[in-house]
CSV table of C-alpha atoms in Angstrom, one decimal:
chain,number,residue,atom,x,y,z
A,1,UNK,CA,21.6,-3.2,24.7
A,2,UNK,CA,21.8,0.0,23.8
A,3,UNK,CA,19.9,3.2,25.3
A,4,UNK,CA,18.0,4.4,23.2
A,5,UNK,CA,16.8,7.9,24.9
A,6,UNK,CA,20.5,8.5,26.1
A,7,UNK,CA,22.2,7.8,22.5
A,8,UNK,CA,19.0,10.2,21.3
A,9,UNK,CA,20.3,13.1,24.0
A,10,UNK,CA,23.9,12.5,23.5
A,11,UNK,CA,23.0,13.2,19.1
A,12,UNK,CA,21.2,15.7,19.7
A,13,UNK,CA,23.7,17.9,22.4
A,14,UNK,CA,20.7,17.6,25.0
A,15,UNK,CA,23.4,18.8,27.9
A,16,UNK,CA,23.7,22.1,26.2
A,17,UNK,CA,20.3,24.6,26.9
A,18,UNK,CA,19.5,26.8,23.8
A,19,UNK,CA,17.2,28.9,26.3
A,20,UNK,CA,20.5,29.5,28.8
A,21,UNK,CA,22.4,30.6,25.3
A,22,UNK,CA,19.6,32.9,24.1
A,23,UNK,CA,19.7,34.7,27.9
A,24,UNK,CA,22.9,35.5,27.6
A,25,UNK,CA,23.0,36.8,24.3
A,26,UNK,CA,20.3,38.2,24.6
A,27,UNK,CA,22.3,40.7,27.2
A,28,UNK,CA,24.9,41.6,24.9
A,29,UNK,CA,24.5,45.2,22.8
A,30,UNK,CA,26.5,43.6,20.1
A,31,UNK,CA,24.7,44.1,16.5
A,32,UNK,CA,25.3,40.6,15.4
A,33,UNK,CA,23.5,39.1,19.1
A,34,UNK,CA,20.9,41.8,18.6
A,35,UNK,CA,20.4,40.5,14.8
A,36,UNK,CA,19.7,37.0,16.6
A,37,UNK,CA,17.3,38.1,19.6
A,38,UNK,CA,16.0,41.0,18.5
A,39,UNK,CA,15.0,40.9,14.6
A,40,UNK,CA,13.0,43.5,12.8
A,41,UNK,CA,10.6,40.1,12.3
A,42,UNK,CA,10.1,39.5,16.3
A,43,UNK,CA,11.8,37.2,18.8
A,44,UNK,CA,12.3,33.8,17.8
A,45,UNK,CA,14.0,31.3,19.4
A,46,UNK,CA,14.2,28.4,16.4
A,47,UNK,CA,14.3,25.7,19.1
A,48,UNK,CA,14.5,23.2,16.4
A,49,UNK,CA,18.3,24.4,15.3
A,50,UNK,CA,20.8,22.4,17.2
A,51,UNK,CA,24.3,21.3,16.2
A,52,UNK,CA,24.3,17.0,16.5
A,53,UNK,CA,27.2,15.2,17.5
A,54,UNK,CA,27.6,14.1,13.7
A,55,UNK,CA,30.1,10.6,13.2
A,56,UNK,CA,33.5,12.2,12.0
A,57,UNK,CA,33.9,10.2,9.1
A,58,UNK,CA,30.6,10.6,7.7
A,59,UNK,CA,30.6,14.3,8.4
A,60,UNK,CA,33.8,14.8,6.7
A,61,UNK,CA,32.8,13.0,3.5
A,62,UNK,CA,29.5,14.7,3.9
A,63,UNK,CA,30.8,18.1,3.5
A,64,UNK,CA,33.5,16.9,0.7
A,65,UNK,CA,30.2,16.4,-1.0
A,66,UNK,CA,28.7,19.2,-0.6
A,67,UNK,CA,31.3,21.6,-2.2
A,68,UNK,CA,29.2,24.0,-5.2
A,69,UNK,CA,26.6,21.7,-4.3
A,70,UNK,CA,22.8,21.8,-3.5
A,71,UNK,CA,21.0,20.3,-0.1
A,72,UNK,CA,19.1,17.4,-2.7
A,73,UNK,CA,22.3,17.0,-4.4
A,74,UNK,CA,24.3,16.7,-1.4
A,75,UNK,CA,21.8,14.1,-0.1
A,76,UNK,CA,21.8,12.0,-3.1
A,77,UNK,CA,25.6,11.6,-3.1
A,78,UNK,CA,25.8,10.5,0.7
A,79,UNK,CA,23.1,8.5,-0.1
A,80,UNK,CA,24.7,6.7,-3.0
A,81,UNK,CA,27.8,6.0,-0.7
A,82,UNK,CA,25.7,4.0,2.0
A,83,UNK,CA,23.6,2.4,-0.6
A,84,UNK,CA,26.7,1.4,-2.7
A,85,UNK,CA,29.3,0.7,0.0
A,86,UNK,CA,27.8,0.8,3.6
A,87,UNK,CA,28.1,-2.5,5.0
A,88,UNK,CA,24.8,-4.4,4.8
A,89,UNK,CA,21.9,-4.2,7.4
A,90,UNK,CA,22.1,-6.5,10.2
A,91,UNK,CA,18.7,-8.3,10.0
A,92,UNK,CA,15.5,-8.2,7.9
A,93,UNK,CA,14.3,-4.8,11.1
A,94,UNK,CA,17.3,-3.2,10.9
A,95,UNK,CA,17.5,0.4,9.0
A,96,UNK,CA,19.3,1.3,6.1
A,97,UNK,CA,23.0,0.3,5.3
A,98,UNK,CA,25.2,2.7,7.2
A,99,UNK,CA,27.8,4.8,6.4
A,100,UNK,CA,31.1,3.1,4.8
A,101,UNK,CA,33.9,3.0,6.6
A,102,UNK,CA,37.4,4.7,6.1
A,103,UNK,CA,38.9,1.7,4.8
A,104,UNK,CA,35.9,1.0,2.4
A,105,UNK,CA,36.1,4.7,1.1
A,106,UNK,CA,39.7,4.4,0.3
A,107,UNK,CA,39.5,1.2,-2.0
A,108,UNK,CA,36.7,2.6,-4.2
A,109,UNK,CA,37.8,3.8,-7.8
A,110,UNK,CA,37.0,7.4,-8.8
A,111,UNK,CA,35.1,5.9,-11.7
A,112,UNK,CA,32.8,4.3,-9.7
A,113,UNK,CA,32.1,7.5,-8.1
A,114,UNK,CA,32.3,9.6,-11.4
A,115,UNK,CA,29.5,6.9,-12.8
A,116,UNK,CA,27.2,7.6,-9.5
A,117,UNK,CA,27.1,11.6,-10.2
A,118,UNK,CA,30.4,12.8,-7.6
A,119,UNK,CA,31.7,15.0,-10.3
A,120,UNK,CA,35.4,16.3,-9.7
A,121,UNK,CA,34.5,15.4,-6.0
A,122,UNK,CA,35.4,11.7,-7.3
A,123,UNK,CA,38.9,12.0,-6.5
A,124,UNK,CA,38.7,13.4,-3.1
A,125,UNK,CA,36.8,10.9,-1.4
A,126,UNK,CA,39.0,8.1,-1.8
A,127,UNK,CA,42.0,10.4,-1.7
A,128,UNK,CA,40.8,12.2,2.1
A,129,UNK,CA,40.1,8.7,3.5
A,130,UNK,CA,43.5,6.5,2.4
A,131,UNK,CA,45.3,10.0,3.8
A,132,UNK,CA,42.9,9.7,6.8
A,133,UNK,CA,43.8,6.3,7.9
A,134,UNK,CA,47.4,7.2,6.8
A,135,UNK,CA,47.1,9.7,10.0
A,136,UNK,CA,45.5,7.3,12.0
A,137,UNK,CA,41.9,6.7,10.8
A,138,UNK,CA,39.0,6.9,13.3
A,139,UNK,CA,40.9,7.5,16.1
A,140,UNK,CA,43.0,10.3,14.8
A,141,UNK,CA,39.7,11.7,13.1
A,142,UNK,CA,37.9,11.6,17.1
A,143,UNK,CA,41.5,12.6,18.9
A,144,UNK,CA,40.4,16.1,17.2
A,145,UNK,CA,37.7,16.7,19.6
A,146,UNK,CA,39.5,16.2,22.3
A,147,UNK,CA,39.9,19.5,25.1
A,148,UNK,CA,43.0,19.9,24.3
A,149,UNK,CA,43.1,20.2,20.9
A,150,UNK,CA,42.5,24.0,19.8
A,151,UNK,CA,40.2,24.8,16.7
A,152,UNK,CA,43.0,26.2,15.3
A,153,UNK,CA,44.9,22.6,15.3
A,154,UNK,CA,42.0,20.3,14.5
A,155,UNK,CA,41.3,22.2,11.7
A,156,UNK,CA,44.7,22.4,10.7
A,157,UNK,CA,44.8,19.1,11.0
A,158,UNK,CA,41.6,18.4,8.8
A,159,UNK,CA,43.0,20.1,5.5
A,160,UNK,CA,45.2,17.9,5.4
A,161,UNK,CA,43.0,15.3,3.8
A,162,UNK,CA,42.2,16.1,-0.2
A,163,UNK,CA,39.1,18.4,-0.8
A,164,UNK,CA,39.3,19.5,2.9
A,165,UNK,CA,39.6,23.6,3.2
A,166,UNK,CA,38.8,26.2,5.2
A,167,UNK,CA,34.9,25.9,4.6
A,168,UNK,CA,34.9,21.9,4.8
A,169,UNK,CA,37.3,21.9,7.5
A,170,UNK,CA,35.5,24.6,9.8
A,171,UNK,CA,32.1,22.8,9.3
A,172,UNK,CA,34.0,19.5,10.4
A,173,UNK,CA,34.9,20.9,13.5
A,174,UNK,CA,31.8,22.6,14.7
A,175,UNK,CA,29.8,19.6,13.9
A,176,UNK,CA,31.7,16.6,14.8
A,177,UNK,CA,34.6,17.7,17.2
A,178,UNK,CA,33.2,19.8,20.0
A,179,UNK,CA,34.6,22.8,18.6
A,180,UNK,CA,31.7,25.3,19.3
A,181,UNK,CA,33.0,28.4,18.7
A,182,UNK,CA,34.1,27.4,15.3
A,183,UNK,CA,32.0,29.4,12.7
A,184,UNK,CA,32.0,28.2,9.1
A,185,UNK,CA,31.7,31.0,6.3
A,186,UNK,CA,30.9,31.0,2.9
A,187,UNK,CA,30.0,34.4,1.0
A,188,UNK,CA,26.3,33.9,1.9
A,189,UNK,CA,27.5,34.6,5.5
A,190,UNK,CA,29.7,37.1,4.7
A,191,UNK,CA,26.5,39.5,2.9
A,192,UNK,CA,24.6,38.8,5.8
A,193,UNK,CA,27.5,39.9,8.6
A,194,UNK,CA,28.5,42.9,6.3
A,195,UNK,CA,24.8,43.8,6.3
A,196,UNK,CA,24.1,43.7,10.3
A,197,UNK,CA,27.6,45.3,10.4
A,198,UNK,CA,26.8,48.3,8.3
A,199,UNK,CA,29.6,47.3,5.8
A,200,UNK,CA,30.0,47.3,2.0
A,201,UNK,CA,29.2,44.1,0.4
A,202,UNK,CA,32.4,41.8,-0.6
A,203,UNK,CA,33.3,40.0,-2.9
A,204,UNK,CA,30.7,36.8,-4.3
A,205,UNK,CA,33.1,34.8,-5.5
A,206,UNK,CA,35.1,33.5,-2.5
A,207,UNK,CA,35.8,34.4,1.3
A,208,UNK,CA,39.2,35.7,1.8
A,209,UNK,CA,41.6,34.3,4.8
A,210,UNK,CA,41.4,37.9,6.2
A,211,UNK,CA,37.6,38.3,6.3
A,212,UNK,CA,37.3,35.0,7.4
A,213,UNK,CA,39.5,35.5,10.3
A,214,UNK,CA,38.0,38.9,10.7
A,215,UNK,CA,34.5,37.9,11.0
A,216,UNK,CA,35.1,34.9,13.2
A,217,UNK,CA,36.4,37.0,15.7
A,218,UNK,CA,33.3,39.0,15.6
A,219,UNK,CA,31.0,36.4,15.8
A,220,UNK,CA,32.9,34.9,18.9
A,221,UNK,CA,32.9,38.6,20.7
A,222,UNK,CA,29.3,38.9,19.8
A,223,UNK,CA,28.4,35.0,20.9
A,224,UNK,CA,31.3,33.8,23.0
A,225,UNK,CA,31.8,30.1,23.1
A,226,UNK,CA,28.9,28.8,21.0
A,227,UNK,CA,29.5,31.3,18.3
A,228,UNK,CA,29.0,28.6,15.6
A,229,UNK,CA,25.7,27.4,17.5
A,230,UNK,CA,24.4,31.1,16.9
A,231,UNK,CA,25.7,31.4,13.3
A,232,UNK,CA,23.5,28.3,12.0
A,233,UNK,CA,20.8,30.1,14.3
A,234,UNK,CA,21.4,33.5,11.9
A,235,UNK,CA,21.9,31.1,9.0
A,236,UNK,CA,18.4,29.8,9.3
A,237,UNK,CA,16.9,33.0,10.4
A,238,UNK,CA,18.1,33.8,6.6
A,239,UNK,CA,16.9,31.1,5.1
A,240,UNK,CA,13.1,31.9,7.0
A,241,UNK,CA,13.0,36.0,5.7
A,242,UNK,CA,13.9,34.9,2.3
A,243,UNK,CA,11.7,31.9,1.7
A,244,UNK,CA,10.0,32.5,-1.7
A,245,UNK,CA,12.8,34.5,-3.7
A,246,UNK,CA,13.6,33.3,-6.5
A,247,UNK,CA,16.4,30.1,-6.2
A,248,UNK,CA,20.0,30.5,-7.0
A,249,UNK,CA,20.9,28.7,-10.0
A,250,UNK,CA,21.2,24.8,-9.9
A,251,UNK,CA,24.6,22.8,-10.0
A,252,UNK,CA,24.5,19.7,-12.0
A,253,UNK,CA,27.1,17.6,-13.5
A,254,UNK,CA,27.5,20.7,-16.5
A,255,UNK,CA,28.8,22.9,-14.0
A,256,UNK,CA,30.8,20.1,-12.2
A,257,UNK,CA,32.3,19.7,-15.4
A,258,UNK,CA,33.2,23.4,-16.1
A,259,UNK,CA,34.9,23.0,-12.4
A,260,UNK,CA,36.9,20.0,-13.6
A,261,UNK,CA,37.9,22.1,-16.7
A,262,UNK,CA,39.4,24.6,-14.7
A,263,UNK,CA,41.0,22.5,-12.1
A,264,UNK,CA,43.4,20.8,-15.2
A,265,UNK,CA,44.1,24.4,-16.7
A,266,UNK,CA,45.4,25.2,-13.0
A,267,UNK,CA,47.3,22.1,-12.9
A,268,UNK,CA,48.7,22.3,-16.5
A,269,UNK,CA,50.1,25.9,-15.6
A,270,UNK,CA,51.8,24.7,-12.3
């Protein structure tokens, strides 16, 4: 049988204390810590933001979907692949289908996924999980969490599946292999660390290898070990002080084609 509270504590990183993080950051004089514990808003602690032990396959595919992609967008498409090729439910109590494996991924067509709204995403799902089980499937995905397995290599070893870069494959690692200090950026990140850091805005059209570097080392001398635990914290603090602006733009299946547009041009030039 399984245990239920244990599994529950285990998702949910029980054995790590947000309270023990926040004292300790709460020490440090760095802007980016004092951003966290100290905003112009008040304290707040968000005790609702944790990283889960995520399953590595689904997270992977997860974030593959959720490239120039919305939160219900992204949710639709992993919803489509339980509903259309997660194994069935066990018995007439049990929940939803869960999340197809590696080997059930790799044998789907990219039609089938094209038809259920993927986009130019089509191709890399199939394509990341054949190369996935080519490396070893699940157990080469989980071997990546392992201690002695730097961030640096696991998320080396991530882009080496299609549609896996430096975003995807930094998100992979903080949220499914143990790799805490790990801190994902995307442009949105990068306005709101240039901001706290006195900086000129960059660039909004992409995250170079530089500042990404550059900023990650930041983040871990402001934060320490569980830097990527107090960027989501920042990330969410953002998302709170900005509630009711006016929405970016949506991404639909136009814009997914303009992508696909300029993917082939990029090809046909190579």
């Amino acid at each position: 049988a399984v245990d239920l509270e244990a599994f529950v504590r285990w998702y949910f990183r029980d054995d790590v204390s947000l309270a023990e993080l926040y004292r300790g950051w709460q020490a440090s004089t760095h802007p980016l810590a004092r951003a966290l514990c100290h905003p112009a808003s008040g304290p707040r602690s968000s005790p609702g933001v944790r990283m889960l032990r995520q399953a590595p396959v689904e997270c992977v595919m997860s974030f593959i979907c959720s490239q120039n992609n919305r939160v219900p967008r992204i949710h639709a498409l992993v919803a489509a692949l339980r509903t259309h090729f997660g194994p069935a439910p066990l018995g007439p109590c049990a929940p939803a289908r869960a999340f197809p494996s590696l080997t059930r991924l790799a044998a789907v067509c990219d039609a089938e996924l094209k038809a259920l709204g993927f986009g130019y995403r089509a191709a890399y799902v199939p394509a990341a999980a054949k190369r996935a089980l080519e490396l070893g499937g699940v157990r080469w995905l989980c071997g990546l969490a392992a201690p002695d397995v730097t961030s640096e290599q696991a998320m080396h070893a991530l882009m080496e599946l299609k549609g896996v870069g430096a975003k995807v494959a930094a998100c992979v690692a903080l949220y499914a292999l143990e790799k805490h200090a790990v801190v994902p950026f995307d442009v949105h990140m990068l306005a709101l660390s240039n901001r706290v850091l006195g900086r000129r805005a960059g660039s909004t059209r992409g995250v170079s290898d530089d500042e990404r570097a550059r900023v990650g080392s930041e983040y871990q001398a402001a934060f320490g070990e569980y830097a990527g635990w107090a960027q989501a914290l920042l990330f969410t603090r953002e998302i709170e002080q900005t509630q009711g602006t006016p929405p970016t733009p949506k991404r639909g299946r136009k814009q997914d084609q303009e992508t696909e547009r300029k993917q082939k041009k990029k090809k046909q030039r190579r």
